[in-house]
PDB file of C-alpha atoms in Angstrom:
ATOM      1  CA  MET A 138     -26.871   8.575  -0.013  1.00  0.00           C
ATOM      2  CA  SER A 139     -24.780   6.966   2.488  1.00  0.00           C
ATOM      3  CA  LYS A 140     -21.376   7.167   1.682  1.00  0.00           C
ATOM      4  CA  GLU A 141     -19.298   4.616   0.202  1.00  0.00           C
ATOM      5  CA  LEU A 142     -18.261   1.676   2.742  1.00  0.00           C
ATOM      6  CA  MET A 143     -14.128   0.521   1.493  1.00  0.00           C
ATOM      7  CA  ILE A 144     -13.419  -3.088   2.280  1.00  0.00           C
ATOM      8  CA  VAL A 145      -9.991  -4.406   2.996  1.00  0.00           C
ATOM      9  CA  PHE A 146      -8.879  -7.921   4.107  1.00  0.00           C
ATOM     10  CA  VAL A 147      -5.834 -10.085   3.995  1.00  0.00           C
ATOM     11  CA  TYR A 148      -6.084 -13.828   4.156  1.00  0.00           C
ATOM     12  CA  ASP A 149      -3.455 -16.044   5.324  1.00  0.00           C
ATOM     13  CA  THR A 150      -3.719 -19.350   2.930  1.00  0.00           C
ATOM     14  CA  ILE A 151      -1.405 -21.510   5.134  1.00  0.00           C
ATOM     15  CA  LYS A 152      -3.729 -21.250   8.071  1.00  0.00           C
ATOM     16  CA  ASN A 153      -6.886 -22.254   6.510  1.00  0.00           C
ATOM     17  CA  ASP A 154      -6.786 -26.080   6.876  1.00  0.00           C
ATOM     18  CA  GLU A 155      -9.645 -27.887   8.362  1.00  0.00           C
ATOM     19  CA  CYS A 156      -7.960 -28.067  11.988  1.00  0.00           C
ATOM     20  CA  ALA A 157      -6.978 -24.535  11.836  1.00  0.00           C
ATOM     21  CA  ASP A 158      -9.522 -21.781  13.212  1.00  0.00           C
ATOM     22  CA  PRO A 159     -10.868 -19.880  10.370  1.00  0.00           C
ATOM     23  CA  VAL A 160     -10.724 -16.466  12.074  1.00  0.00           C
ATOM     24  CA  LYS A 161      -6.808 -16.520  12.274  1.00  0.00           C
ATOM     25  CA  SER A 162      -6.878 -16.994   8.468  1.00  0.00           C
ATOM     26  CA  VAL A 163      -8.185 -13.301   8.652  1.00  0.00           C
ATOM     27  CA  VAL A 164      -4.852 -11.379   9.382  1.00  0.00           C
ATOM     28  CA  TYR A 165      -6.658  -7.762   8.662  1.00  0.00           C
ATOM     29  CA  PHE A 166     -10.030  -6.613   8.051  1.00  0.00           C
ATOM     30  CA  HIS A 167     -11.109  -2.838   7.601  1.00  0.00           C
ATOM     31  CA  PRO A 168     -13.429  -1.645   8.645  1.00  0.00           C
ATOM     32  CA  SER A 169     -13.245  -3.647  12.367  1.00  0.00           C
ATOM     33  CA  TRP A 170     -16.610  -3.088  13.193  1.00  0.00           C
ATOM     34  CA  VAL A 171     -17.660  -5.661  11.409  1.00  0.00           C
ATOM     35  CA  SER A 172     -18.817  -8.774  13.065  1.00  0.00           C
ATOM     36  CA  GLU A 173     -16.120 -12.121  13.020  1.00  0.00           C
ATOM     37  CA  THR A 174     -19.625 -13.969  11.439  1.00  0.00           C
ATOM     38  CA  GLN A 175     -19.463 -11.261   8.860  1.00  0.00           C
ATOM     39  CA  LYS A 176     -16.144 -11.210   8.078  1.00  0.00           C
ATOM     40  CA  LEU A 177     -15.976 -15.486   7.642  1.00  0.00           C
ATOM     41  CA  LEU A 178     -18.447 -15.106   5.424  1.00  0.00           C
ATOM     42  CA  LEU A 179     -17.669 -12.364   2.920  1.00  0.00           C
ATOM     43  CA  CYS A 180     -13.970 -13.774   3.361  1.00  0.00           C
ATOM     44  CA  GLY A 181     -14.854 -17.735   2.680  1.00  0.00           C
ATOM     45  CA  GLN A 182     -17.056 -16.401  -0.253  1.00  0.00           C
ATOM     46  CA  LEU A 183     -13.929 -14.825  -1.727  1.00  0.00           C
ATOM     47  CA  MET A 184     -10.932 -17.036  -0.923  1.00  0.00           C
ATOM     48  CA  GLY A 185     -13.092 -19.797  -1.678  1.00  0.00           C
ATOM     49  CA  THR A 186     -14.251 -18.478  -5.002  1.00  0.00           C
ATOM     50  CA  THR A 187      -9.972 -17.109  -5.988  1.00  0.00           C
ATOM     51  CA  HIS A 188      -8.912 -20.665  -4.997  1.00  0.00           C
ATOM     52  CA  PHE A 189     -11.004 -22.519  -6.918  1.00  0.00           C
ATOM     53  CA  LEU A 190     -10.485 -20.601 -10.111  1.00  0.00           C
ATOM     54  CA  GLY A 191      -7.294 -20.118  -9.692  1.00  0.00           C
ATOM     55  CA  GLU A 192      -6.974 -24.162  -9.147  1.00  0.00           C
ATOM     56  CA  THR A 193      -8.832 -24.806 -12.522  1.00  0.00           C
ATOM     57  CA  LEU A 194      -9.184 -21.482 -14.820  1.00  0.00           C
ATOM     58  CA  PHE A 195      -6.877 -18.753 -14.082  1.00  0.00           C
ATOM     59  CA  LYS A 196      -6.040 -16.425 -10.896  1.00  0.00           C
ATOM     60  CA  PRO A 197      -9.214 -13.649 -10.932  1.00  0.00           C
ATOM     61  CA  ARG A 198      -7.779 -10.228 -10.737  1.00  0.00           C
ATOM     62  CA  MET A 199     -11.518  -9.173  -9.940  1.00  0.00           C
ATOM     63  CA  ILE A 200     -14.650 -10.571  -7.822  1.00  0.00           C
ATOM     64  CA  THR A 201     -17.845  -9.368  -7.884  1.00  0.00           C
ATOM     65  CA  LEU A 202     -20.763 -10.228  -5.612  1.00  0.00           C
ATOM     66  CA  GLN A 203     -23.928  -9.362  -5.359  1.00  0.00           C
ATOM     67  CA  SER A 204     -23.607  -7.350  -2.050  1.00  0.00           C
ATOM     68  CA  GLY A 205     -19.565  -5.562  -3.484  1.00  0.00           C
ATOM     69  CA  LYS A 206     -16.539  -5.923  -5.607  1.00  0.00           C
ATOM     70  CA  PHE A 207     -13.288  -6.881  -5.319  1.00  0.00           C
ATOM     71  CA  ALA A 208      -9.682  -6.358  -6.672  1.00  0.00           C
ATOM     72  CA  ILE A 209      -7.528  -9.309  -5.563  1.00  0.00           C
ATOM     73  CA  LYS A 210      -3.558  -9.514  -4.943  1.00  0.00           C
ATOM     74  CA  SER A 211      -1.235 -11.762  -3.934  1.00  0.00           C
ATOM     75  CA  PHE A 212       1.957 -11.892  -1.682  1.00  0.00           C
ATOM     76  CA  GLY A 213       2.822 -15.421  -1.907  1.00  0.00           C
ATOM     77  CA  ARG A 214       1.165 -17.282   1.162  1.00  0.00           C
ATOM     78  CA  PHE A 215      -1.282 -13.866   1.523  1.00  0.00           C
ATOM     79  CA  VAL A 216      -4.019 -12.639  -0.201  1.00  0.00           C
ATOM     80  CA  MET A 217      -5.252  -9.183  -0.202  1.00  0.00           C
ATOM     81  CA  ALA A 218      -8.368  -7.876  -1.509  1.00  0.00           C
ATOM     82  CA  VAL A 219      -9.857  -4.520  -1.935  1.00  0.00           C
ATOM     83  CA  GLY A 220     -13.151  -3.342  -2.336  1.00  0.00           C
ATOM     84  CA  SER A 221     -16.539  -1.284  -2.091  1.00  0.00           C
ATOM     85  CA  ASP A 222     -19.939  -1.508  -0.892  1.00  0.00           C
ATOM     86  CA  ARG A 223     -20.784  -0.461  -3.943  1.00  0.00           C
ATOM     87  CA  ASN A 224     -21.015  -0.845  -7.679  1.00  0.00           C
ATOM     88  CA  ILE A 225     -17.852   1.413  -8.643  1.00  0.00           C
ATOM     89  CA  SER A 226     -16.040   0.723 -11.964  1.00  0.00           C
ATOM     90  CA  GLU A 227     -13.433  -1.885 -12.123  1.00  0.00           C
ATOM     91  CA  VAL A 228     -10.814   0.409 -13.032  1.00  0.00           C
ATOM     92  CA  VAL A 229     -11.203   2.531 -10.101  1.00  0.00           C
ATOM     93  CA  LEU A 230     -10.992  -0.740  -7.585  1.00  0.00           C
ATOM     94  CA  GLU A 231      -8.380  -2.133  -9.483  1.00  0.00           C
ATOM     95  CA  HIS A 232      -6.461   1.485  -9.308  1.00  0.00           C
ATOM     96  CA  ARG A 233      -7.110   1.300  -5.575  1.00  0.00           C
ATOM     97  CA  ALA A 234      -5.338  -1.828  -5.176  1.00  0.00           C
ATOM     98  CA  ASN A 235      -2.995  -1.224  -7.668  1.00  0.00           C
ATOM     99  CA  PHE A 236      -1.669   1.467  -5.224  1.00  0.00           C
ATOM    100  CA  LEU A 237      -2.075   0.099  -2.247  1.00  0.00           C
ATOM    101  CA  HIS A 238      -0.028  -2.818  -3.259  1.00  0.00           C
ATOM    102  CA  SER A 239       2.926  -0.006  -4.733  1.00  0.00           C
ATOM    103  CA  LEU A 240       3.310   1.200  -1.084  1.00  0.00           C
ATOM    104  CA  LEU A 241       3.441  -2.167   0.534  1.00  0.00           C
ATOM    105  CA  LYS A 242       6.453  -3.430  -2.287  1.00  0.00           C
ATOM    106  CA  LEU A 243       8.108   0.381  -1.772  1.00  0.00           C
ATOM    107  CA  TYR A 244       7.756   0.424   1.677  1.00  0.00           C
ATOM    108  CA  HIS A 245       7.801  -3.240   3.180  1.00  0.00           C
ATOM    109  CA  CYS A 246       9.257  -5.196   0.209  1.00  0.00           C
ATOM    110  CA  ASP A 247       5.450  -7.248   0.665  1.00  0.00           C
ATOM    111  CA  ILE A 248       3.191  -9.129   3.644  1.00  0.00           C
ATOM    112  CA  ASN A 249       5.644 -11.888   3.482  1.00  0.00           C
ATOM    113  CA  THR A 250       8.764  -9.954   3.942  1.00  0.00           C
ATOM    114  CA  ILE A 251       6.664  -8.463   7.355  1.00  0.00           C
ATOM    115  CA  TYR A 252       5.536 -11.693   8.514  1.00  0.00           C
ATOM    116  CA  GLU A 253       9.268 -13.435   8.222  1.00  0.00           C
ATOM    117  CA  GLN A 254      10.911 -10.439  10.268  1.00  0.00           C
ATOM    118  CA  SER A 255       7.935 -10.846  12.992  1.00  0.00           C
ATOM    119  CA  ASN A 256       8.876 -14.663  12.956  1.00  0.00           C
ATOM    120  CA  ALA A 257      12.799 -13.892  13.122  1.00  0.00           C
ATOM    121  CA  ALA A 258      12.053 -11.765  15.786  1.00  0.00           C
ATOM    122  CA  GLY A 259      10.222 -13.999  17.717  1.00  0.00           C
ATOM    123  CA  GLN A 260       7.181 -11.676  17.483  1.00  0.00           C
ATOM    124  CA  GLN A 261       4.620 -13.699  15.719  1.00  0.00           C
ATOM    125  CA  THR A 262       1.754 -12.265  17.686  1.00  0.00           C
ATOM    126  CA  LYS A 263       2.579  -8.935  16.875  1.00  0.00           C
ATOM    127  CA  PHE A 264       2.300  -9.446  12.839  1.00  0.00           C
ATOM    128  CA  ALA A 265      -1.540  -8.784  12.829  1.00  0.00           C
ATOM    129  CA  ASP A 266      -0.796  -5.787  14.958  1.00  0.00           C
ATOM    130  CA  LYS A 267       2.165  -4.094  12.993  1.00  0.00           C
ATOM    131  CA  LEU A 268       0.183  -5.303   9.287  1.00  0.00           C
ATOM    132  CA  TYR A 269      -3.221  -3.194  11.087  1.00  0.00           C
ATOM    133  CA  GLY A 270      -1.042  -0.383  11.986  1.00  0.00           C
ATOM    134  CA  ILE A 271       0.813  -0.133   8.163  1.00  0.00           C
ATOM    135  CA  ILE A 272      -2.410  -0.555   6.226  1.00  0.00           C
ATOM    136  CA  GLU A 273      -4.572   1.590   8.633  1.00  0.00           C
ATOM    137  CA  SER A 274      -1.976   4.427   8.044  1.00  0.00           C
ATOM    138  CA  TYR A 275      -2.187   3.743   4.310  1.00  0.00           C
ATOM    139  CA  LEU A 276      -6.247   3.628   3.980  1.00  0.00           C
ATOM    140  CA  PRO A 277      -6.259   7.531   4.056  1.00  0.00           C
ATOM    141  CA  LEU A 278      -3.883   7.752   0.962  1.00  0.00           C
ATOM    142  CA  LEU A 279      -5.930   5.191  -0.930  1.00  0.00           C
ATOM    143  CA  GLN A 280      -9.291   7.776  -0.634  1.00  0.00           C
ATOM    144  CA  PHE A 281      -8.028  10.607  -1.160  1.00  0.00           C
ATOM    145  CA  ASN A 282      -4.961  10.419  -2.904  1.00  0.00           C
ATOM    146  CA  GLY A 283      -5.308   7.686  -4.887  1.00  0.00           C
ATOM    147  CA  ASN A 284      -6.687  10.019  -8.196  1.00  0.00           C
ATOM    148  CA  ILE A 285      -6.163   8.039 -11.144  1.00  0.00           C
ATOM    149  CA  PHE A 286      -5.553  11.625 -12.684  1.00  0.00           C
ATOM    150  CA  GLN A 287      -3.871  13.287 -10.039  1.00  0.00           C
ATOM    151  CA  ASN A 288      -0.630  15.177 -11.157  1.00  0.00           C
ATOM    152  CA  VAL A 289       2.620  15.527  -9.404  1.00  0.00           C
ATOM    153  CA  SER A 290       2.831  17.900  -7.120  1.00  0.00           C
ATOM    154  CA  SER A 291       5.430  20.744  -8.185  1.00  0.00           C
ATOM    155  CA  LEU A 292       7.204  23.145  -6.992  1.00  0.00           C
ATOM    156  CA  LYS A 293       6.880  27.028  -9.215  1.00  0.00           C
ATOM    157  CA  ILE A 294       9.692  28.436  -8.934  1.00  0.00           C
ATOM    158  CA  PRO A 295      10.071  31.793 -10.019  1.00  0.00           C
ATOM    159  CA  LYS A 296      12.348  33.432 -12.509  1.00  0.00           C
ATOM    160  CA  SER A 297      14.397  35.206  -9.557  1.00  0.00           C
ATOM    161  CA  ALA A 298      15.056  32.297  -8.041  1.00  0.00           C
ATOM    162  CA  SER A 299      15.765  29.732 -11.372  1.00  0.00           C
ATOM    163  CA  ASN A 300      19.034  28.907  -9.954  1.00  0.00           C
ATOM    164  CA  MET A 301      17.332  26.933  -6.973  1.00  0.00           C
ATOM    165  CA  TYR A 302      16.749  23.953  -9.425  1.00  0.00           C
ATOM    166  CA  LEU A 303      19.586  24.674 -10.484  1.00  0.00           C
ATOM    167  CA  GLU A 304      21.207  24.082  -6.770  1.00  0.00           C
ATOM    168  CA  ALA A 305      18.692  21.144  -6.356  1.00  0.00           C
ATOM    169  CA  THR A 306      20.186  18.636  -9.124  1.00  0.00           C
ATOM    170  CA  GLN A 307      23.522  19.904  -7.854  1.00  0.00           C
ATOM    171  CA  ILE A 308      22.751  18.608  -4.742  1.00  0.00           C
ATOM    172  CA  LEU A 309      21.326  15.325  -6.058  1.00  0.00           C
ATOM    173  CA  GLN A 310      24.295  14.523  -8.148  1.00  0.00           C
ATOM    174  CA  SER A 311      26.669  15.301  -5.938  1.00  0.00           C
ATOM    175  CA  PHE A 312      24.774  12.257  -3.973  1.00  0.00           C
ATOM    176  CA  GLN A 313      25.344  10.004  -6.279  1.00  0.00           C
ATOM    177  CA  GLN A 314      28.822   9.999  -5.512  1.00  0.00           C
ATOM    178  CA  ILE A 315      28.021   7.932  -2.624  1.00  0.00           C
ATOM    179  CA  LYS A 316      28.248   4.004  -3.402  1.00  0.00           C
ATOM    180  CA  GLY A 317      25.093   2.401  -3.206  1.00  0.00           C
ATOM    181  CA  VAL A 318      22.906   5.961  -4.545  1.00  0.00           C
ATOM    182  CA  LEU A 319      21.265   5.668  -7.885  1.00  0.00           C
ATOM    183  CA  GLY A 320      19.114   8.947  -7.821  1.00  0.00           C
ATOM    184  CA  GLY A 321      17.146  11.056  -5.555  1.00  0.00           C
ATOM    185  CA  THR A 322      14.196  13.601  -5.293  1.00  0.00           C
ATOM    186  CA  ILE A 323      14.014  16.816  -3.415  1.00  0.00           C
ATOM    187  CA  PHE A 324      10.670  17.929  -1.529  1.00  0.00           C
ATOM    188  CA  TYR A 325       9.632  21.116   0.049  1.00  0.00           C
ATOM    189  CA  HIS A 326       5.915  20.850   1.459  1.00  0.00           C
ATOM    190  CA  ASN A 327       5.712  17.952  -0.209  1.00  0.00           C
ATOM    191  CA  LYS A 328       6.412  19.128  -3.574  1.00  0.00           C
ATOM    192  CA  VAL A 329       9.227  18.156  -6.270  1.00  0.00           C
ATOM    193  CA  VAL A 330      11.655  21.104  -6.509  1.00  0.00           C
ATOM    194  CA  ALA A 331      13.710  18.506  -8.728  1.00  0.00           C
ATOM    195  CA  SER A 332      13.834  14.498  -9.414  1.00  0.00           C
ATOM    196  CA  GLN A 333      16.183  11.842 -11.163  1.00  0.00           C
ATOM    197  CA  LEU A 334      13.297   9.348 -10.452  1.00  0.00           C
ATOM    198  CA  SER A 335      10.504   8.092 -13.000  1.00  0.00           C
ATOM    199  CA  ASP A 336       7.181   9.673 -12.846  1.00  0.00           C
ATOM    200  CA  ASN A 337       5.621   6.770 -11.151  1.00  0.00           C
ATOM    201  CA  LEU A 338       7.846   6.310  -8.285  1.00  0.00           C
ATOM    202  CA  THR A 339       8.104  10.486  -7.659  1.00  0.00           C
ATOM    203  CA  LYS A 340       3.971  10.234  -7.777  1.00  0.00           C
ATOM    204  CA  ILE A 341       3.899   7.329  -5.187  1.00  0.00           C
ATOM    205  CA  PHE A 342       6.539   9.449  -2.818  1.00  0.00           C
ATOM    206  CA  THR A 343       4.170  12.887  -2.923  1.00  0.00           C
ATOM    207  CA  LEU A 344       0.936  10.930  -2.936  1.00  0.00           C
ATOM    208  CA  SER A 345       2.335   8.854   0.207  1.00  0.00           C
ATOM    209  CA  ASP A 346       3.193  12.380   2.003  1.00  0.00           C
ATOM    210  CA  LEU A 347       6.750  10.785   3.344  1.00  0.00           C
ATOM    211  CA  TYR A 348       7.069  13.423   5.905  1.00  0.00           C
ATOM    212  CA  ARG A 349       4.057  12.154   8.052  1.00  0.00           C
ATOM    213  CA  LEU A 350       4.517   8.800   6.916  1.00  0.00           C
ATOM    214  CA  LYS A 351       5.365   6.527   9.952  1.00  0.00           C
ATOM    215  CA  THR A 352       5.123   3.136   9.129  1.00  0.00           C
ATOM    216  CA  SER A 353       7.960   2.481   6.424  1.00  0.00           C
ATOM    217  CA  GLU A 354      11.015  -0.006   7.462  1.00  0.00           C
ATOM    218  CA  TYR A 355      14.061   1.623   9.020  1.00  0.00           C
ATOM    219  CA  VAL A 356      17.048   1.098   7.141  1.00  0.00           C
ATOM    220  CA  PRO A 357      20.468   1.663   8.489  1.00  0.00           C
ATOM    221  CA  ALA A 358      23.018   3.803   6.632  1.00  0.00           C
ATOM    222  CA  ASN A 359      26.620   4.579   7.213  1.00  0.00           C
ATOM    223  CA  PHE A 360      25.615   8.630   6.317  1.00  0.00           C
ATOM    224  CA  HIS A 361      23.032  10.578   7.875  1.00  0.00           C
ATOM    225  CA  ILE A 362      19.474  10.239   7.050  1.00  0.00           C
ATOM    226  CA  PRO A 363      17.055  13.551   7.757  1.00  0.00           C
ATOM    227  CA  VAL A 364      13.725  12.997   8.755  1.00  0.00           C
ATOM    228  CA  GLY A 365      11.210  11.429   6.771  1.00  0.00           C
TER     229      GLY A 365
END
């Protein structure tokens, strides 16, 4: 049996007028080896259906074609589709789309923000390259860490070292004295030692493996920020 082919693309709805090159509307597409003709045929089918339903009935969250199934997510002028060439469960596909959507929202605000930052820096042509690097780094997380039933990896501390948790909690509480810090979590080898964050947010941090993830935006601060 052949391996499942995951298909992800981002479509710019502003560039889809008659005078524009339709290829430029597809700002990201995975897998990259697909021909331009196949990209346009697939994206045209999905975006045409999405636009029609959105204008007449409702915004679709899932579209099924003869050759695949796709979950749809909107970021303002951009539409993201996460799909598969297999007839897999809608729950699994929607979970993948939600996970990728959460990663983009958490680390980059959204695709519109990435586009506006590129425009502000006078690097409109580099927007597609930046988006490509970001999503390509998240796809392995989608395939291997996006399990619906996956638990948060916690560090099991022996009774003889129970003071470690107390010290970690005290460190987090001391950071809350800094203006603007609402809460935090401490990891060791990507396993949770202590956390003040919600279960969902902590789980996203562990699944995205922050120490190795290099795509998040740099945020300047007036105190030292550790690596990762």
